[in-house]
Coordinates of C-alpha atoms in Angstrom, one line a residue:
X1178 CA 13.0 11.4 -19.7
X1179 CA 14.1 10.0 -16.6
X1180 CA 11.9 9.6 -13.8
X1181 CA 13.5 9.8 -10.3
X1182 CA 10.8 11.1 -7.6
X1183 CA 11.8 11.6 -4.3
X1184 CA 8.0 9.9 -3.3
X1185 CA 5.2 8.0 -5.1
X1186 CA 1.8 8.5 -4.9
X1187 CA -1.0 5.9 -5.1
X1188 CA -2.3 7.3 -8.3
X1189 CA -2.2 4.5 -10.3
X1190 CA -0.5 2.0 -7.8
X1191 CA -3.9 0.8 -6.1
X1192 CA -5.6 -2.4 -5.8
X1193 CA -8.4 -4.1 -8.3
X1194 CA -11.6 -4.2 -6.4
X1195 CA -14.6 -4.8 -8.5
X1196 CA -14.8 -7.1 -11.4
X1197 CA -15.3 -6.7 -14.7
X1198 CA -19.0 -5.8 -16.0
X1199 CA -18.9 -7.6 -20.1
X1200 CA -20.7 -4.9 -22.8
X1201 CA -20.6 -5.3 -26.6
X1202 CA -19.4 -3.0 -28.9
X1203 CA -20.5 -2.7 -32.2
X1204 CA -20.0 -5.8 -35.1
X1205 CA -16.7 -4.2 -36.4
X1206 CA -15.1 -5.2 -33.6
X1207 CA -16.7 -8.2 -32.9
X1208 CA -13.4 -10.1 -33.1
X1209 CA -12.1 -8.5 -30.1
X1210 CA -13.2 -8.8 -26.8
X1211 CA -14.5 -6.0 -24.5
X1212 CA -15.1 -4.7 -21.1
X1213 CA -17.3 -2.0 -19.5
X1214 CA -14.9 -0.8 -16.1
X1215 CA -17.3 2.6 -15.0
X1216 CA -19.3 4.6 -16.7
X1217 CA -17.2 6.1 -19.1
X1218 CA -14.0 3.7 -19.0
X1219 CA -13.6 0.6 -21.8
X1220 CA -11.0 -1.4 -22.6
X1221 CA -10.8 -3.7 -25.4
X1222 CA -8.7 -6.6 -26.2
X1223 CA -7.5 -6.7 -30.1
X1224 CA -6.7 -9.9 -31.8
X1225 CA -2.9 -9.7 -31.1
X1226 CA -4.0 -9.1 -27.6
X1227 CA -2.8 -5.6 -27.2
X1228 CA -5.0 -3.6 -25.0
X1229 CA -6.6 -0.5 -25.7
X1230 CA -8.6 1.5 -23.0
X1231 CA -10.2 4.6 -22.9
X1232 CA -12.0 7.3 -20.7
X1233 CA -14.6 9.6 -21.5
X1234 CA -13.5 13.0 -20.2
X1235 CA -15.0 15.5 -22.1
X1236 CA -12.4 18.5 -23.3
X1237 CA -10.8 20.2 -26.3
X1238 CA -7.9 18.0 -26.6
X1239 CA -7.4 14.0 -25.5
X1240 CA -4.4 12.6 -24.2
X1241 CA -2.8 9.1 -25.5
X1242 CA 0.0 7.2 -24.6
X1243 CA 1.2 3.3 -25.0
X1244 CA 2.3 1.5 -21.7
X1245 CA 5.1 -1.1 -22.2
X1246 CA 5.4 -3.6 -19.0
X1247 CA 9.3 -3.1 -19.4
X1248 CA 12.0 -0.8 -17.5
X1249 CA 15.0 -1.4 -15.0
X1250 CA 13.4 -4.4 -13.0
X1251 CA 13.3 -7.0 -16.3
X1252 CA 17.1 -5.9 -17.2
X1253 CA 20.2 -8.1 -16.3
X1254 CA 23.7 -7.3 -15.4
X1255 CA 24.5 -7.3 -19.3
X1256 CA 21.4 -5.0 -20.1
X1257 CA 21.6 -2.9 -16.8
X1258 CA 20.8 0.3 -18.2
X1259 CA 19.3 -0.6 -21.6
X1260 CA 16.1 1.5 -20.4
X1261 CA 17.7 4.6 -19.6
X1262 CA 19.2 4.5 -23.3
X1263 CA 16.1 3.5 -24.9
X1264 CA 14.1 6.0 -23.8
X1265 CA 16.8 8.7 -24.7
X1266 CA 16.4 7.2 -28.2
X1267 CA 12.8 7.3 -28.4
X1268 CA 11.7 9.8 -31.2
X1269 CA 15.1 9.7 -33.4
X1270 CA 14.7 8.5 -37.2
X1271 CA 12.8 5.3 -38.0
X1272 CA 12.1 3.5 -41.2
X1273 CA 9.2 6.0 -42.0
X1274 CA 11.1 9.7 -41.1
X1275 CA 14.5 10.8 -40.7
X1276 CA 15.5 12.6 -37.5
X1277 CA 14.3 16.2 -39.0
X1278 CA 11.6 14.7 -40.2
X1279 CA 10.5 13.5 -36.9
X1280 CA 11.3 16.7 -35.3
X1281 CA 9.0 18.4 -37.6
X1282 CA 6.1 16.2 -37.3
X1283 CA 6.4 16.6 -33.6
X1284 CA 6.3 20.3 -33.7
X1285 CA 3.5 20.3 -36.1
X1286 CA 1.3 18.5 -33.3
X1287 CA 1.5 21.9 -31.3
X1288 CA 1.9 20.0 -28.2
X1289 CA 4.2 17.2 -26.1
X1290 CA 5.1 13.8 -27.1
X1291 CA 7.4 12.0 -24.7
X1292 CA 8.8 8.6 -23.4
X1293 CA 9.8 8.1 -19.6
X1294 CA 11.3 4.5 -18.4
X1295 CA 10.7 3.7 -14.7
X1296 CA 11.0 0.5 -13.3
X1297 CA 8.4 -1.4 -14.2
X1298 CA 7.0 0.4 -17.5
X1299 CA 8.4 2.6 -20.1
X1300 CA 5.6 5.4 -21.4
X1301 CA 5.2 6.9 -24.5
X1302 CA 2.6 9.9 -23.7
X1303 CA 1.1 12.9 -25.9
X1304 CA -1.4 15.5 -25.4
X1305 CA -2.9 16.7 -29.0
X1306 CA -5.8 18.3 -30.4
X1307 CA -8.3 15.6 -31.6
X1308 CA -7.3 16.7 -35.1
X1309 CA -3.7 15.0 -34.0
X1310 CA -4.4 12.2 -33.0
X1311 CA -3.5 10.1 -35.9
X1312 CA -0.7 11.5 -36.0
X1313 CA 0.7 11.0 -32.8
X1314 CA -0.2 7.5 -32.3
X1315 CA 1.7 7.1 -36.2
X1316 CA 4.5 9.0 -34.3
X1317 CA 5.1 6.7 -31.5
X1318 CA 4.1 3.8 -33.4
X1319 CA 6.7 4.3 -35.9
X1320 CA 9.3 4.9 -32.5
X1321 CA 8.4 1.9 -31.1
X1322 CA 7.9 -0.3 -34.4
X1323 CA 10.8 1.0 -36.7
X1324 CA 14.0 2.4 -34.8
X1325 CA 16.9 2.5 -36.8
X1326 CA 19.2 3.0 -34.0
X1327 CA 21.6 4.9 -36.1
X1328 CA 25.2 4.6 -34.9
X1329 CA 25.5 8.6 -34.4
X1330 CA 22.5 8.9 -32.8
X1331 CA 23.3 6.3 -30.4
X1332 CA 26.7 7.4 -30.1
X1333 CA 24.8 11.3 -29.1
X1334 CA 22.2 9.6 -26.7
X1335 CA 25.5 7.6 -25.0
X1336 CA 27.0 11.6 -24.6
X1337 CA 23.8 12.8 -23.2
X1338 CA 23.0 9.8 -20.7
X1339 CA 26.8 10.5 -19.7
X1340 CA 25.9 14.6 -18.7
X1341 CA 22.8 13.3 -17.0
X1342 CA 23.9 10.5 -15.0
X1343 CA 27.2 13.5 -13.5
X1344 CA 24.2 15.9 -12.9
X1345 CA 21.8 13.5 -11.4
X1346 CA 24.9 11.9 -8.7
X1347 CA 25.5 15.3 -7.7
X1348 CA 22.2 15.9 -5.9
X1349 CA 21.7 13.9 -3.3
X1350 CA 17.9 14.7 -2.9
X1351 CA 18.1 12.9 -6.9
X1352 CA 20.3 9.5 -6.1
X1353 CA 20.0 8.5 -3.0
X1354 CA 16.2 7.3 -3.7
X1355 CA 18.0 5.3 -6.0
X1356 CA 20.9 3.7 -3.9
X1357 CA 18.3 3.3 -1.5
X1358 CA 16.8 0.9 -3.9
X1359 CA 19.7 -0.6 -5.2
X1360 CA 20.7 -1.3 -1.2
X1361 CA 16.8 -2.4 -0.6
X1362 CA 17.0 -5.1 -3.4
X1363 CA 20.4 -5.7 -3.9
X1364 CA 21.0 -7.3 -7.0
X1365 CA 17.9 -8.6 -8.0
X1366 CA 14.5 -6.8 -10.2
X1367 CA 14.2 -3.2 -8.3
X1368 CA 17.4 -3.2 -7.0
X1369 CA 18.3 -2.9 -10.6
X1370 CA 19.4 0.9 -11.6
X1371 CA 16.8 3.3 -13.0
X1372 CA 20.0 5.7 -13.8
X1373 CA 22.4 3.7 -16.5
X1374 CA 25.5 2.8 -14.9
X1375 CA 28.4 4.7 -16.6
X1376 CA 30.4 1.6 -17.4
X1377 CA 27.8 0.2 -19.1
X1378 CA 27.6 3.2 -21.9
X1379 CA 30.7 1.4 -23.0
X1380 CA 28.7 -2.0 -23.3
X1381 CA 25.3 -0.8 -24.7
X1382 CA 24.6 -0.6 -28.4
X1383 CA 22.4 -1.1 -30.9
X1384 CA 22.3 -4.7 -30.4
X1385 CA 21.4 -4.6 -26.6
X1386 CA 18.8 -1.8 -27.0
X1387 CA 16.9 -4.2 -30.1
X1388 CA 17.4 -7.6 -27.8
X1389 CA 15.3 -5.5 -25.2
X1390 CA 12.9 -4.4 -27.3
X1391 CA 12.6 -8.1 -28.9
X1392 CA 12.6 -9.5 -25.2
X1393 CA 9.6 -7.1 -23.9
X1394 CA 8.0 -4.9 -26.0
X1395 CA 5.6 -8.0 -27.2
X1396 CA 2.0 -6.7 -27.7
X1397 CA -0.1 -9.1 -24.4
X1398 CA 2.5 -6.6 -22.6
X1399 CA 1.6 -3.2 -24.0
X1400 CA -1.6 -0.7 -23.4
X1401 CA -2.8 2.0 -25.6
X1402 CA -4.6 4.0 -23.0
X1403 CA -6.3 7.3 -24.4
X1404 CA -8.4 10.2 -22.8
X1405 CA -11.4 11.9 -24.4
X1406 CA -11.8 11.2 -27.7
X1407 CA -14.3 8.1 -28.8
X1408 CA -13.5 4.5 -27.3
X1409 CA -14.4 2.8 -31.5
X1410 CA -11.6 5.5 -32.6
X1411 CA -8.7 4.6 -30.5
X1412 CA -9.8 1.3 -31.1
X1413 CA -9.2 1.9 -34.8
X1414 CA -6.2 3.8 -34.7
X1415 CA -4.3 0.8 -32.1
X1416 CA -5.7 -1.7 -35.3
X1417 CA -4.0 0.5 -37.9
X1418 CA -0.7 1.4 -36.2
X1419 CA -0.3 -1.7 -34.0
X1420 CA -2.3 -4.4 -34.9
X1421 CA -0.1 -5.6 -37.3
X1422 CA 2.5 -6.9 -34.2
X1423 CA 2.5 -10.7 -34.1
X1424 CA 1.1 -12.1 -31.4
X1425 CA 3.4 -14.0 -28.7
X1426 CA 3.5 -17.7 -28.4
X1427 CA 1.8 -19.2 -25.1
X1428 CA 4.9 -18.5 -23.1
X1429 CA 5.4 -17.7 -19.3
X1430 CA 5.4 -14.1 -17.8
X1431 CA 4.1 -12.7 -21.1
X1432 CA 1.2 -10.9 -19.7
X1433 CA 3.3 -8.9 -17.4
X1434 CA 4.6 -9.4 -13.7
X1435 CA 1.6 -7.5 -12.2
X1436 CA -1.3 -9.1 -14.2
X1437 CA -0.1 -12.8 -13.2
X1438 CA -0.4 -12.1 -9.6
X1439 CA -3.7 -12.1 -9.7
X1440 CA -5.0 -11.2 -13.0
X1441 CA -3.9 -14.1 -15.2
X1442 CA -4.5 -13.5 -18.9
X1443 CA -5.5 -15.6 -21.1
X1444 CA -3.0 -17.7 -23.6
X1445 CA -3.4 -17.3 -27.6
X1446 CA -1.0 -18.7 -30.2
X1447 CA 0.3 -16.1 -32.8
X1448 CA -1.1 -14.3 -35.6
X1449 CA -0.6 -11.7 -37.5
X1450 CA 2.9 -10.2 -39.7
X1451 CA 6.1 -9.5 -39.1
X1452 CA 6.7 -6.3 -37.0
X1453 CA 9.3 -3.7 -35.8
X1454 CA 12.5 -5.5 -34.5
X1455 CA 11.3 -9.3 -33.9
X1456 CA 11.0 -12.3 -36.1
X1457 CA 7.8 -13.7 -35.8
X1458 CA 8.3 -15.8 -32.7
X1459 CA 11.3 -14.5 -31.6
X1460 CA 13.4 -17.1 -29.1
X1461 CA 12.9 -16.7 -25.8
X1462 CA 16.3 -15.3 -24.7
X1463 CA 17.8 -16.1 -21.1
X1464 CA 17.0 -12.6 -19.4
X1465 CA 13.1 -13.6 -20.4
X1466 CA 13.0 -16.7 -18.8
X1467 CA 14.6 -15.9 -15.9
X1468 CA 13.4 -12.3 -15.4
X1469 CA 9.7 -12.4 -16.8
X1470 CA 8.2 -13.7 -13.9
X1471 CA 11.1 -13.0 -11.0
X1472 CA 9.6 -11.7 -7.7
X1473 CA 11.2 -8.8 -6.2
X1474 CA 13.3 -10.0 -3.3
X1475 CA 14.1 -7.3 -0.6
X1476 CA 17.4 -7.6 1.5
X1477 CA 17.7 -4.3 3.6
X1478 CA 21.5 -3.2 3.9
X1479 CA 23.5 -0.5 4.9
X1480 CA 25.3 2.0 2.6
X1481 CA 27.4 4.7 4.4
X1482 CA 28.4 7.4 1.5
X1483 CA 31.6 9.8 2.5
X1484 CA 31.9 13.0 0.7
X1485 CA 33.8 15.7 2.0
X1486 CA 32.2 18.9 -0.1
X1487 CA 28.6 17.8 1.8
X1488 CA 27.9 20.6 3.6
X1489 CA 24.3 18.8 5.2
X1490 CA 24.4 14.8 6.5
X1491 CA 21.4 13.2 4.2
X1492 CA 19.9 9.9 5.9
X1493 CA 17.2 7.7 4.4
X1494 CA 15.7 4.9 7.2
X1495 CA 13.2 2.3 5.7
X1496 CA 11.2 -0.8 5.4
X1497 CA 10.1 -3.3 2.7
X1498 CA 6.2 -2.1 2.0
X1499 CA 3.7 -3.5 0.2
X1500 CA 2.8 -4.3 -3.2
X1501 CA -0.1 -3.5 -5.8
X1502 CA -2.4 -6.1 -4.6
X1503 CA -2.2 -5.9 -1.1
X1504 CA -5.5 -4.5 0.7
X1505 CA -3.6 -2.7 3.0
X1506 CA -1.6 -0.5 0.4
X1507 CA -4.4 2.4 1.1
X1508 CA -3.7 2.3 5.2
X1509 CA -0.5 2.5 4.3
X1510 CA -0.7 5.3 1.7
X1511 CA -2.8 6.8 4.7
X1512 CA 0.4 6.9 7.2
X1513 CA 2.9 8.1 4.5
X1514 CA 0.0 11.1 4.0
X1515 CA 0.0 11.4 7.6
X1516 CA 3.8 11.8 8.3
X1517 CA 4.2 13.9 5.2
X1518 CA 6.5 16.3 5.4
X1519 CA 9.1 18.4 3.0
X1520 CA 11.6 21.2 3.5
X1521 CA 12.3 23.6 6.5
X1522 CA 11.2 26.6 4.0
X1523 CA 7.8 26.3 2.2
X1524 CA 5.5 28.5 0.0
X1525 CA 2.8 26.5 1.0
X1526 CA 0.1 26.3 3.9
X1527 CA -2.0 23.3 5.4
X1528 CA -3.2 22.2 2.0
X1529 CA 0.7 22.0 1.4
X1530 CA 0.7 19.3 4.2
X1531 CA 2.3 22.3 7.0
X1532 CA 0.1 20.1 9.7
X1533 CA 1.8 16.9 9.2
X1534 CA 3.3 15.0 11.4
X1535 CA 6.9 15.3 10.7
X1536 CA 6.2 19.1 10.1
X1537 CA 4.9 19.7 13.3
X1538 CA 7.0 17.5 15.6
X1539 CA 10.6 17.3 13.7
X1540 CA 11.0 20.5 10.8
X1541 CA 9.0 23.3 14.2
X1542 CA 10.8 21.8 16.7
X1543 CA 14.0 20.9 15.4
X1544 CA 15.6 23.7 13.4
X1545 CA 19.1 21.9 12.6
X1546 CA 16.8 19.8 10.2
X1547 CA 16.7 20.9 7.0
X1548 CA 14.6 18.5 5.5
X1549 CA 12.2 15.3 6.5
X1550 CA 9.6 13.3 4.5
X1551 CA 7.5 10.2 4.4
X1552 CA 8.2 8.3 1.4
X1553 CA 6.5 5.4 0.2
X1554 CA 7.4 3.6 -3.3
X1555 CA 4.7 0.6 -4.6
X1556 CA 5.3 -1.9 -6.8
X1557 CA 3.7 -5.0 -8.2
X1558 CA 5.0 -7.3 -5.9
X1559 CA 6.7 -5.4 -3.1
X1560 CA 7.4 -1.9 -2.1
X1561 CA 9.5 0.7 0.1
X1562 CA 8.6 3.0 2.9
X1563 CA 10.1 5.1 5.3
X1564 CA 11.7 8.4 5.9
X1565 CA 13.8 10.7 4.2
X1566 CA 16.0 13.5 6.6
X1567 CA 18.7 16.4 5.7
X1568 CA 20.5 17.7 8.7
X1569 CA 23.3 19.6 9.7
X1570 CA 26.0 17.8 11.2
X1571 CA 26.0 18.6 14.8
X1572 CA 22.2 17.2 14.7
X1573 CA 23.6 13.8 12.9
X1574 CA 23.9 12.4 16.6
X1575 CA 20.2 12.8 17.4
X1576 CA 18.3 13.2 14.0
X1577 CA 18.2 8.6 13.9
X1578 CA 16.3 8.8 17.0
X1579 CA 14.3 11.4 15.9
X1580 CA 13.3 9.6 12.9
X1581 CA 12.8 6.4 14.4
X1582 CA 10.6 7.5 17.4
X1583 CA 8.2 9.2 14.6
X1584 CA 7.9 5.4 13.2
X1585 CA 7.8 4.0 16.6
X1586 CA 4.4 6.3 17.0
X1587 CA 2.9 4.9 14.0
X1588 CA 2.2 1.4 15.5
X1589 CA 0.1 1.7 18.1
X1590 CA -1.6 4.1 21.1
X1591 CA 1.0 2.9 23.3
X1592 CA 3.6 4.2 21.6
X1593 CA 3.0 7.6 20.9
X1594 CA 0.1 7.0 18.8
X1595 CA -2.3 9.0 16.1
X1596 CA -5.0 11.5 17.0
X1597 CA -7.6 11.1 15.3
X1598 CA -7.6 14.4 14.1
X1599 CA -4.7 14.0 12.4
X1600 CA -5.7 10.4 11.3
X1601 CA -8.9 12.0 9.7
X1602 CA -7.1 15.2 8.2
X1603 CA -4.6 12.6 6.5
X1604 CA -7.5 10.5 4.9
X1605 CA -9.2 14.0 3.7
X1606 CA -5.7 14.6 2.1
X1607 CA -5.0 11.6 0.2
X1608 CA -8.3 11.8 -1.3
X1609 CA -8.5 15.3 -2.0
X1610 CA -4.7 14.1 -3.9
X1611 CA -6.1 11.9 -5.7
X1612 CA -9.0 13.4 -7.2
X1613 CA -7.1 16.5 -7.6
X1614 CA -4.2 14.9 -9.9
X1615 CA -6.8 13.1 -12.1
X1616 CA -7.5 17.1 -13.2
X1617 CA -4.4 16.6 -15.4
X1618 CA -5.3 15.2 -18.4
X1619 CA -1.5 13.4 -18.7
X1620 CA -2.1 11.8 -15.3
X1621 CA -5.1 11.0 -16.5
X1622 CA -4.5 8.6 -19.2
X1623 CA -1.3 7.5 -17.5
X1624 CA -3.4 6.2 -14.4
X1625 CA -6.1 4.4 -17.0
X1626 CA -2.8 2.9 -19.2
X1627 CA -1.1 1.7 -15.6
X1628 CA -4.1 0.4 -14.2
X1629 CA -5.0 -1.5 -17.2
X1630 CA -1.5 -3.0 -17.1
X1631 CA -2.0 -3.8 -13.5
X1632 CA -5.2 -4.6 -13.0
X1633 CA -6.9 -5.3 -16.3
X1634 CA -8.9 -2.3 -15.4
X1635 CA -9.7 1.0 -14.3
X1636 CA -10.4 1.7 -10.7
X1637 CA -12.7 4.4 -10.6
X1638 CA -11.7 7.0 -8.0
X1639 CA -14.7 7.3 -6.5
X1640 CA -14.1 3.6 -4.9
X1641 CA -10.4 4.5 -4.4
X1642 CA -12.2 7.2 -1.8
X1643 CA -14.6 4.8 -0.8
X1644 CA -12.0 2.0 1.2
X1645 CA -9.9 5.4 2.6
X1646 CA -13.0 6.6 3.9
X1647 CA -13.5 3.2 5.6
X1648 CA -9.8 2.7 7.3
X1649 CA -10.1 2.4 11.2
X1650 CA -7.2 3.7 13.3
X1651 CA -6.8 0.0 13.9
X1652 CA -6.2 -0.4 10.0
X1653 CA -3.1 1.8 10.5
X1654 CA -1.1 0.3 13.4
X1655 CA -2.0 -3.2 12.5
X1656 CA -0.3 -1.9 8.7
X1657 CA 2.5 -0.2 10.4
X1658 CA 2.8 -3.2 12.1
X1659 CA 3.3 -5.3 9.2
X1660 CA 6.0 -3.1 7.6
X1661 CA 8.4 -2.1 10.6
X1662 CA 7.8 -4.5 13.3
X1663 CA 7.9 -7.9 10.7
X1664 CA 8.6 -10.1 13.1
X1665 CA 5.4 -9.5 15.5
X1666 CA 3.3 -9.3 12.8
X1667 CA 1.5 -12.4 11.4
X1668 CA 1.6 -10.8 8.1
X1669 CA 4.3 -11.7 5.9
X1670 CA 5.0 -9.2 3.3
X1671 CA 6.5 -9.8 -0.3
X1672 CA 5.3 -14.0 -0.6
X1673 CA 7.2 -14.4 2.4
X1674 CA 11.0 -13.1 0.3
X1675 CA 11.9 -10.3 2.2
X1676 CA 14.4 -10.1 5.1
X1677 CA 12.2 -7.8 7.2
X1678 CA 15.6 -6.1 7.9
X1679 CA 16.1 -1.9 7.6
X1680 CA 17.8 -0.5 5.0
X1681 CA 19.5 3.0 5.5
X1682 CA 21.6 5.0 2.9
X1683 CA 23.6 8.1 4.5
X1684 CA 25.8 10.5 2.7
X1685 CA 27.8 13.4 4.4
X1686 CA 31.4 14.7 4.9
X1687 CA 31.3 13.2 8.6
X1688 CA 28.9 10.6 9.6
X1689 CA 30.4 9.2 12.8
X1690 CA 27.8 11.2 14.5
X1691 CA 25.4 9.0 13.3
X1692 CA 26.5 6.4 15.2
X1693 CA 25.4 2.7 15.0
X1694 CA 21.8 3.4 13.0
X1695 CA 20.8 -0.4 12.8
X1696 CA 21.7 -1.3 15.9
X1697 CA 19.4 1.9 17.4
X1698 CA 16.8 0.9 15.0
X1699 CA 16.6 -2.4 16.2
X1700 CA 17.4 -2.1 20.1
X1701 CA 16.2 0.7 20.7
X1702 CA 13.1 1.2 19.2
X1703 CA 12.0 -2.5 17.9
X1704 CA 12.5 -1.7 14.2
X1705 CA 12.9 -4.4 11.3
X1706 CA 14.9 -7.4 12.1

């Protein structure tokens, strides 16, 4: 299952504020090393030094997934696309169970067991009655740990990847998110596709798809994050299932890009048996060394997309933003709240956002637009935000100053400014959106599994409200500072790698009317570089 939001949230993509409290666990487990995070989130550290974390939420099923630090950002020009495949192949026959007997199993769990690749992780989630749980952690063990990769099954994923990749480029609302990245970082980590190119179905095998699995599915870079059932079980069940997966040599980047920039995690040799695809200490192959450890490096650029069936002009305008770690990723969160936004017809009411910004001064006032929205997309070491539009053509002319003036605002009282009203009703949202999506038992353990991977622990919600509650208005325009006005800002975003210059992806039958977007960006309004 391919994930390709139009937004992200900041569930999960927050930064580590408290350290670790140490607690003991009982002598079983005295060889591995644990960590009280809150009080009802552990995570301990098995011998291999695979993580396993879990939360206390009482219920009358738990939730489970592993969390691989892999996806689009560690592939190459020779694997671009290896993720997409992979996770299409997740769930096929292994070693243990042919494909029918996989499907069976599944259905016999009465519930959902899935893998999703995104950028910087691939997932592997289910939701099961307690009884199940055994079962599904054998499941996606066996998935991960014994693939045969048959040559028809390949061969049917290869179809299917084909169909999807035709549906998702006919929807513009779908791809251009993912231009937008590939024009954001061009070439490099997250500029890398999400969606398999189609000439590499031709170049993707077997081999490829076990080289990737070899290069990063080592166990230091995987999570077993689960949600209400007993920390010591889970901890059992990740000994039984995955435990046996050698242990990595001391090499660079093997704890994952997020955790070494500014978690670093301790160094073991190996131990343990042979396991899944790898030899014990597999070579470190050239996409590793050069890819394990590669900071995102944002470009900006301009991609102008002509199709003559379009009947609307869809125009994406935005910034490099800010990563994982930074301190300012909740202001930030905070503005893309504030502008909010969506479509011109909505089932919804003010708790569906109808008093935001771009609501009440673009979709009310401005009928020829279709759509506008506030995106804002965070990653480990860099990020992207900025606005989203869908216009009819005659508007094409004036929808760039439209957008650019609603950034403008953002970055001080001089400009336009934020009431603070609407400053406070955007904080009371954000929260209320994070508290609310933790309900879901799936989001749940996927926020404790990314967190762990990010962090090395659970933030606890309750302090993610805590520093939104404490943003100033001065918070916000210094932030929006920082991310669209780079070069007055003493701030330098992404270690100092990114251009500071727009990027903007338009696609429409006609986009003359658009005119010069960069130059108006820039000249006009004192946007990017």
């Amino acid at each position: 299952m391919m994930r390709i939001p139009r937004a992200s949230s900041l569930v999960s993509r927050v930064p580590s504020l408290s350290p670790l409290a140490k607690t003991s666990l009982p002598n079983r487990y005295a060889s591995s090393s644990a960590h009280t995070l809150s009080p009802s989130s552990v995570v301990t550290t098995l011998p291999n030094r695979l993580r396993v974390a879990t939360e206390a939420i009482p219920g009358h099923f738990h939730a489970v997934g592993v969390y691989v630090d892999a996806g689009s950002r560690f592939e190459s020009q020779r694997t671009s696309g290896v993720s997409h495949l992979l996770d299409r192949l997740a769930f096929k026959s292994t070693d243990k169970h042919t494909d029918a007997e996989m499907t069976t199993l599944i259905d016999s769990l009465g519930s959902q067991i899935t893998c999703s690749s995104s950028r910087e992780t691939i997932m592997y989630q289910s939701t099961v009655f307690p009884q199940s749980l055994p079962l599904a952690l054998e499941l996606i063990s066996s998935t991960i740990q014994h693939p045969l990769l048959l040559p028809e099954e390949v061969a049917a994923q290869k179809d299917a990847a084909a169909y999807e990749i035709r549906e998702i480029w006919a929807k513009p609302e779908l791809i251009l998110p993912e231009i937008f990245h590939t024009v954001a970082f061009k070439g490099n980590t997250l500029g890398m596709p999400l969606l398999c190119p189609e000439s590499q179905l031709d170049v993707l095998g077997e081999k490829e798809v076990r080289g990737f699995m070899r290069d990063w599915y080592r166990p230091e870079r995987m999570v077993i994050a689960g949600v209400g059932m007993p920390h010591e079980e889970l901890v059992m069940l990740a000994k039984r299932f995955f435990g046996d997966i050698p242990a990595s040599p001391s090499i660079p980047g093997s704890t994952g890009l997020a955790s070494s920039l500014s978690h670093p995690y301790p160094q073991q040799q190996p131990a343990g048996s042979k396991s899944f695809a790898t030899m014990s200490n597999p070579p470190l192959s050239e996409d590793y060394v050069s890819l394990a450890n590669a900071r995102a490096e944002y470009t900006g650029g301009e991609q102008y997309i002509e199709k003559q069936d379009e009947e609307f002009v869809h125009l994406h305008i935005g910034f490099e933003g800010l990563g994982i770690h930074d301190p300012d990723i909740y202001a930030l969160a905070t503005l893309q709240t504030l502008l909010g936004g969506g479509g011109s017809f909505s089932a919804g009411g003010p708790g569906k956002g109808m008093y935001t910004r771009l609501y009440t001064k673009v979709l009310n006032q401005h009928h020829a637009v279709d759509y506008c929205a506030a995106f804002h997309h965070c990653y480990a070491d860099s990020g992207l935000f900025g606005i989203a539009a869908t216009v009819y053509p005659q508007f094409a002319r004036r929808i760039v100053d439209v957008m650019a003036a609603q950034l403008h605002a953002l970055t001080g009282p001089m400009n336009g400014g934020i009431e603070q009203r609407e400053f406070m009703r955007a904080k009371n949202q954000l929260k209320s959106t994070l508290v609310m999506a933790l309900e879901s038992r799936l989001t749940a353990v996927e926020d404790l599994g990314r967190q762990v991977q990010i962090h090395g622990h659970k933030v606890p919600v309750e302090e993610m409200c805590a520093k939104i509650d404490a943003l100033k208005m001065e918070d916000l325009w210094r932030t929006a500072g920082r991310v669209l006005r780079p070069a007055a800002s003493s701030s330098r975003l992404n270690y100092g790698l990114g251009s500071g210059k727009a990027t903007i992806v338009a696609q429409g039958a006609d986009l003359s009317g658009l005119g010069d977007v960069k130059r108006t960006l820039k000249e006009r309004w004192g946007l990017g570089l």
